[in-house]
Short mmCIF file of C-alpha atoms in Angstrom, two decimals:
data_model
loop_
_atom_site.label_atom_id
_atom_site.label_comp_id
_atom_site.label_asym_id
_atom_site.label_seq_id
_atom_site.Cartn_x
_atom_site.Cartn_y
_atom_site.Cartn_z
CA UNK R 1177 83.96 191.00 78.56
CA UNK R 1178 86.32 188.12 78.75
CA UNK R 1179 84.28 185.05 78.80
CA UNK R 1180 86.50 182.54 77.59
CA UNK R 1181 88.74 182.20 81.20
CA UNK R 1182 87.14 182.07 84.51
CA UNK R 1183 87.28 185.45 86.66
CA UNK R 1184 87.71 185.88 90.27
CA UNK R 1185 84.87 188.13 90.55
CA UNK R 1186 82.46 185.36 89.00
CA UNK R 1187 83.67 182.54 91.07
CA UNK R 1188 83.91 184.60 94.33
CA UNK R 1189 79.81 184.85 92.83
CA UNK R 1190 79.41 181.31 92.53
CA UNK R 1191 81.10 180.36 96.01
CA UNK R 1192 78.76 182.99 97.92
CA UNK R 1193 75.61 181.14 95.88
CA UNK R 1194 74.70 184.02 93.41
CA UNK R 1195 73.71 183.59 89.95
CA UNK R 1196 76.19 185.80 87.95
CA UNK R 1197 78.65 183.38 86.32
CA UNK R 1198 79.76 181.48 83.41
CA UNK R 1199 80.08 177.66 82.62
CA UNK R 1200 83.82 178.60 82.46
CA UNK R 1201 83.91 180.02 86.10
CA UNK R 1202 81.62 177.20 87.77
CA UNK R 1203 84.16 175.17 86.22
CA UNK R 1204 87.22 176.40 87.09
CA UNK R 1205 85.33 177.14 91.17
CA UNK R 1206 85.02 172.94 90.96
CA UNK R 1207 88.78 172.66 90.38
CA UNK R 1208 89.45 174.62 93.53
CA UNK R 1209 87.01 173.10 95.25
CA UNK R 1210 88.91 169.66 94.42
CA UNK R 1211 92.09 171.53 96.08
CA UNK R 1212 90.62 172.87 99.01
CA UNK R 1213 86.62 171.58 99.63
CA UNK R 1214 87.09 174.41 102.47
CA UNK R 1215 86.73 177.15 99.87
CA UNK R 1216 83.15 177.96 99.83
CA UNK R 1217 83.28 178.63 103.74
CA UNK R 1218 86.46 180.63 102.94
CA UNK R 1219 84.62 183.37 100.68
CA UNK R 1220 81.42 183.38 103.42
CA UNK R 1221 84.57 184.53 106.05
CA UNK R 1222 85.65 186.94 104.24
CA UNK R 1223 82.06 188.51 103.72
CA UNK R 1224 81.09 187.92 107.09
CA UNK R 1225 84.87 189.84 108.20
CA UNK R 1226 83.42 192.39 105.84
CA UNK R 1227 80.29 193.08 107.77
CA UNK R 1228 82.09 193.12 110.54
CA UNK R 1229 84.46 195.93 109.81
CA UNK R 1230 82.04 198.10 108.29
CA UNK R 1231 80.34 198.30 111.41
CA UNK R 1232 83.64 198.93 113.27
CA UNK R 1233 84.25 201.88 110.97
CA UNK R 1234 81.23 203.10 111.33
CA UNK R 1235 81.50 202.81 115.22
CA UNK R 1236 84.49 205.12 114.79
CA UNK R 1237 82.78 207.66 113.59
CA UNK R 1238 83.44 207.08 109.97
CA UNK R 1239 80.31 207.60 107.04
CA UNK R 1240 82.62 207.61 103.87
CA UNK R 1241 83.40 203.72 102.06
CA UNK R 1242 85.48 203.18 98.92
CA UNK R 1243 85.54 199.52 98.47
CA UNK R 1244 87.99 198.50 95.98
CA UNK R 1245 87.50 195.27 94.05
CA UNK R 1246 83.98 194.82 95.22
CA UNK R 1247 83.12 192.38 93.21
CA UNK R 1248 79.39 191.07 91.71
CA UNK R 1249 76.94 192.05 94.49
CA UNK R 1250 75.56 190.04 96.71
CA UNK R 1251 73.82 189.88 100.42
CA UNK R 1252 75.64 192.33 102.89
CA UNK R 1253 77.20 195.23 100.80
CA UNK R 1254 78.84 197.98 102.50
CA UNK R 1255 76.01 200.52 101.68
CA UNK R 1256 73.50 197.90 103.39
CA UNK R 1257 75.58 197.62 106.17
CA UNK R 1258 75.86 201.18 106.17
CA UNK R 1259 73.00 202.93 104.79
CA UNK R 1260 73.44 206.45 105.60
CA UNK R 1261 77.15 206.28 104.25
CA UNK R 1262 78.57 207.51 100.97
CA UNK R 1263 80.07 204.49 99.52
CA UNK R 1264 81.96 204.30 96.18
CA UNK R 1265 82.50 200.78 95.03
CA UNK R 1266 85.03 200.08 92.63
CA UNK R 1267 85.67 196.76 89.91
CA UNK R 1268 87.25 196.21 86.61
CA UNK R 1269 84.94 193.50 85.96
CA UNK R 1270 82.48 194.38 83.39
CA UNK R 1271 79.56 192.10 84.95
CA UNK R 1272 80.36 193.33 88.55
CA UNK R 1273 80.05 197.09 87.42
CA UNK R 1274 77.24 196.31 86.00
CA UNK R 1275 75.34 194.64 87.93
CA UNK R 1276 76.42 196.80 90.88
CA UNK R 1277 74.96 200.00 89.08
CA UNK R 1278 71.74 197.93 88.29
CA UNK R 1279 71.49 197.18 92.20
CA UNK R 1280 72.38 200.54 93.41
CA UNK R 1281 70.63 203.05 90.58
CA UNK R 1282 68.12 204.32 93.18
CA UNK R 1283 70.85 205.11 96.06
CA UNK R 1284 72.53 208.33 95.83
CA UNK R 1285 74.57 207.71 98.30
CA UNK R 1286 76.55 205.04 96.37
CA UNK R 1287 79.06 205.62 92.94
CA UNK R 1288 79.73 202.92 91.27
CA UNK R 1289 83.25 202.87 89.04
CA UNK R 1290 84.78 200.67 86.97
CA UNK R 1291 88.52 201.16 87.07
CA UNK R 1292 91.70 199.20 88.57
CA UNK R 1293 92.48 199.82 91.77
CA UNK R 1294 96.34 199.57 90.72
CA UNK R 1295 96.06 202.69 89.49
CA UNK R 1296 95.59 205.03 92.24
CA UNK R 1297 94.76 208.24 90.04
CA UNK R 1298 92.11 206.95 87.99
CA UNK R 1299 89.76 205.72 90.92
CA UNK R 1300 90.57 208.99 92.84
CA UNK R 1301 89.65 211.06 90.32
CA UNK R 1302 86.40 208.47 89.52
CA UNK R 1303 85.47 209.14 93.10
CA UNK R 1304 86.21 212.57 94.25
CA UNK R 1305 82.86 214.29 93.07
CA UNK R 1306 81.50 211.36 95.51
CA UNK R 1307 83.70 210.93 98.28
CA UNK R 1308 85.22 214.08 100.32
CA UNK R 1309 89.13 213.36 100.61
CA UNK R 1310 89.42 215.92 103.24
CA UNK R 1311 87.68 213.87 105.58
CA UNK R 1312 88.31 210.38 106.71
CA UNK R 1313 87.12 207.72 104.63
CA UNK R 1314 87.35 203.67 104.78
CA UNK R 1315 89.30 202.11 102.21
CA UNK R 1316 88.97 198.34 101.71
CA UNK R 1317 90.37 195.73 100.22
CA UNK R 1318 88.74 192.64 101.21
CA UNK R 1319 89.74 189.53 99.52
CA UNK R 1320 91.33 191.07 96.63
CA UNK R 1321 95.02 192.39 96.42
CA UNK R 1322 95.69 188.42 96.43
CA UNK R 1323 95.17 189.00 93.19
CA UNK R 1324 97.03 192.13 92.33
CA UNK R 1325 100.46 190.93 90.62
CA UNK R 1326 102.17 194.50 91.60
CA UNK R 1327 103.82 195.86 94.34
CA UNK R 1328 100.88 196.32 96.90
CA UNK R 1329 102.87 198.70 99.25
CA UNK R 1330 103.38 200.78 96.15
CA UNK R 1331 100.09 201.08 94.93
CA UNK R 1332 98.22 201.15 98.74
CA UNK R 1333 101.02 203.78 99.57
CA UNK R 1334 99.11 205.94 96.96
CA UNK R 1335 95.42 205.90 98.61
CA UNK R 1336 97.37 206.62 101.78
CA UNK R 1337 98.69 210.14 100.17
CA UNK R 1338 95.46 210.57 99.23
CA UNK R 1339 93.87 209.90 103.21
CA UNK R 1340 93.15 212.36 105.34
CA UNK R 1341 94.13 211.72 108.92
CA UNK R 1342 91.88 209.47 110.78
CA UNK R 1343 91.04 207.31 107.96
CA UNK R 1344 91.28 203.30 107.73
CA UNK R 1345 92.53 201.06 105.68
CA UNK R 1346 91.55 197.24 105.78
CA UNK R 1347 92.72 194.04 103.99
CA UNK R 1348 91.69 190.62 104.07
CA UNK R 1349 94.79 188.48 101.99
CA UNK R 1350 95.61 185.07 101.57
CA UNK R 1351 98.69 183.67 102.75
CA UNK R 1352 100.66 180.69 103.43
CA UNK R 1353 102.75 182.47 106.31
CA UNK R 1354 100.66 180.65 109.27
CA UNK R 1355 101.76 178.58 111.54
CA UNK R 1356 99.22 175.83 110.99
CA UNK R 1357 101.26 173.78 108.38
CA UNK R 1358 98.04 171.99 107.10
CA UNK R 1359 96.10 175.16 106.45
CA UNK R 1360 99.01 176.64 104.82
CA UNK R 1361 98.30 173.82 102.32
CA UNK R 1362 94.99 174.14 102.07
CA UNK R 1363 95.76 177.94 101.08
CA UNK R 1364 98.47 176.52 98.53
CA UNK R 1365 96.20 174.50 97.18
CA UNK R 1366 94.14 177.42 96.18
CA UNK R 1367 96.28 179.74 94.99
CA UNK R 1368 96.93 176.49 92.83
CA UNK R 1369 93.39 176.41 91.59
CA UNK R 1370 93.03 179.93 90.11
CA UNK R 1371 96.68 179.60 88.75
CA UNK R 1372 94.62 178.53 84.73
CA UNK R 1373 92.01 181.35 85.35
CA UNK R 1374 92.48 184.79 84.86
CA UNK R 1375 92.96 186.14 88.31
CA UNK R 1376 96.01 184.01 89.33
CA UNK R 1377 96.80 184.64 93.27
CA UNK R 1378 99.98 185.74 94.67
CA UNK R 1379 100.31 185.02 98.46
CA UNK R 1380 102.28 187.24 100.76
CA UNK R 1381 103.62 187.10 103.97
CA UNK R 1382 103.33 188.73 107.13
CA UNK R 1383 106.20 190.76 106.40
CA UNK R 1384 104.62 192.11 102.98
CA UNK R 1385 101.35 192.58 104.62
CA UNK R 1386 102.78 195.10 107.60
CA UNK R 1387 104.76 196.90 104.60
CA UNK R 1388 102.03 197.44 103.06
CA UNK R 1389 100.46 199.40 105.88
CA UNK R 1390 103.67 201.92 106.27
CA UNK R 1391 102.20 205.45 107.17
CA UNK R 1392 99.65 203.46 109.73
CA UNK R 1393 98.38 202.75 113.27
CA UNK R 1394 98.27 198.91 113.23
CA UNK R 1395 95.13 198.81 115.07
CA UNK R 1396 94.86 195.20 117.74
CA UNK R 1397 94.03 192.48 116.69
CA UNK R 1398 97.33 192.90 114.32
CA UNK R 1399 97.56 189.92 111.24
CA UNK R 1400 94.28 187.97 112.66
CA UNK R 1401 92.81 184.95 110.41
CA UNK R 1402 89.42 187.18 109.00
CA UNK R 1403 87.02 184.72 111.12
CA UNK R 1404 88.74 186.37 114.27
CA UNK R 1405 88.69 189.76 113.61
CA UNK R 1406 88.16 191.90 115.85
CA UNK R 1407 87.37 188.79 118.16
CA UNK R 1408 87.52 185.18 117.85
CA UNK R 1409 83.97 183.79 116.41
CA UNK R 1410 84.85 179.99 117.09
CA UNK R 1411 84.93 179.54 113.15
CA UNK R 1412 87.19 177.67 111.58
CA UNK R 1413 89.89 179.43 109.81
CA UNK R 1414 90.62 180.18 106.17
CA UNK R 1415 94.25 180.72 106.16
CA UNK R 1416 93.45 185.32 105.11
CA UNK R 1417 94.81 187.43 107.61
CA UNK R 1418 92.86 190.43 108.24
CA UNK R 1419 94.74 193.92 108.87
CA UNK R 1420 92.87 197.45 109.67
CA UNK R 1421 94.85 200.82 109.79
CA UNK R 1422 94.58 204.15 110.49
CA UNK R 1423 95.63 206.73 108.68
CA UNK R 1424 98.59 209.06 110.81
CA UNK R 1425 98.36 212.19 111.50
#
């Protein structure tokens, strides 16, 4: 467990008001805060856009979750959301895994894993005796490939292989592509504060984002701010557009 250099996990933890965090990672969440004084209602968006589309997936039709970089747990996880769905939650952080399987021991509808979700094989393989690939399941990425330094086409274009038709995929990512020029430096300023820590951020554009969905139904709203997705809520917003998928036929 790296304790020495704040982790995005930890201060996603400390923005949401949980308790699972370091000195190092309260610190390093004041430094964005200096940035962008925003970012606290930024990580409540993105859970709130959460709840939101696990309820739209489930209104679909669809009782099978693997949520990649879940994170430390806090109010609203998927399998709450969704409590008669098989969910398999996925984190390399050591204190998110384990506090996740501390929260979730008595559900048996919920795996937890603790793998990287750039590589593809190992987290299908962690979930298969959990999740059934031959029917449509919900992948998510919500607030995290912002931190994923690969190619994110590349390495979503894998779970997609693995999808059976019908399936979703769904993203919330930071960017400075937005026409609002002051939010887009609010959302600088950000990716600015994690830049010491050890989840730097790498914004994308629109561009990126819709590449990264190749093999999909862009389903409306397309490349939304999260607090408007699937409708506008009136909120203020955070500068992380929110894309859902389905998996082609």
């Amino acid at each position: 467990m790296d304790v020495d250099r704040a982790n995005a996990a930890r201060i996603y933890d400390y923005f949401l008001g949980g308790a699972h965090h370091f000195e190092v990672d309260r610190k390093q969440a004041e430094l964005i805060l200096a940035g962008n004084p925003d970012m606290a209602h930024t990580c409540r968006a993105n859970r709130s856009y959460l709840r939101r589309l696990v309820r739209w997936c489930t209104a679909q039709g669809i009782d099978q979750f693997l949520d990649l970089g879940s994170g430390i747990p806090t109010v609203g996880n998927v399998h709450e959301i969704a409590p008669d769905a098989r969910v398999a939650y996925v984190d390399v952080e050591p204190v998110a895994v384990e506090y996740a399987r501390e929260l979730t021991a008595e559900h048996d509808r919920v795996h937890v894993v603790r793998a990287d979700l750039t590589v593809p094989g190992e987290v299908l393989d962690a979930v298969a005796g959990h999740l059934d690939l031959s029917r449509p399941v919900a992948v998510l990425a919500v607030a995290v490939l912002h931190f994923v330094d690969d190619d994110v086409a590349a390495v979503l274009g894998h779970y997609r292989d693995a999808m059976a038709p019908g399936g979703v995929l769904a993203i919330s990512h930071g960017s400075t592509d937005l026409d609002d020029p002051e939010l887009a430096a609010r959302t600088r300023a950000i990716q600015e504060g994690y830049r010491t820590s050890a989840s730097p951020v790498f914004l994308r554009d629109r561009a990126e984002l819709r590449r990264a969905f190749t093999g999909f139904e862009l389903v409306e709203p397309v490349m939304r701010d999260v607090v408007d997705w699937p409708a506008p809520t009136g909120e203020t917003p955070v500068g992380a557009y929110a894309v859902v998928g389905r998996r082609a036929a």
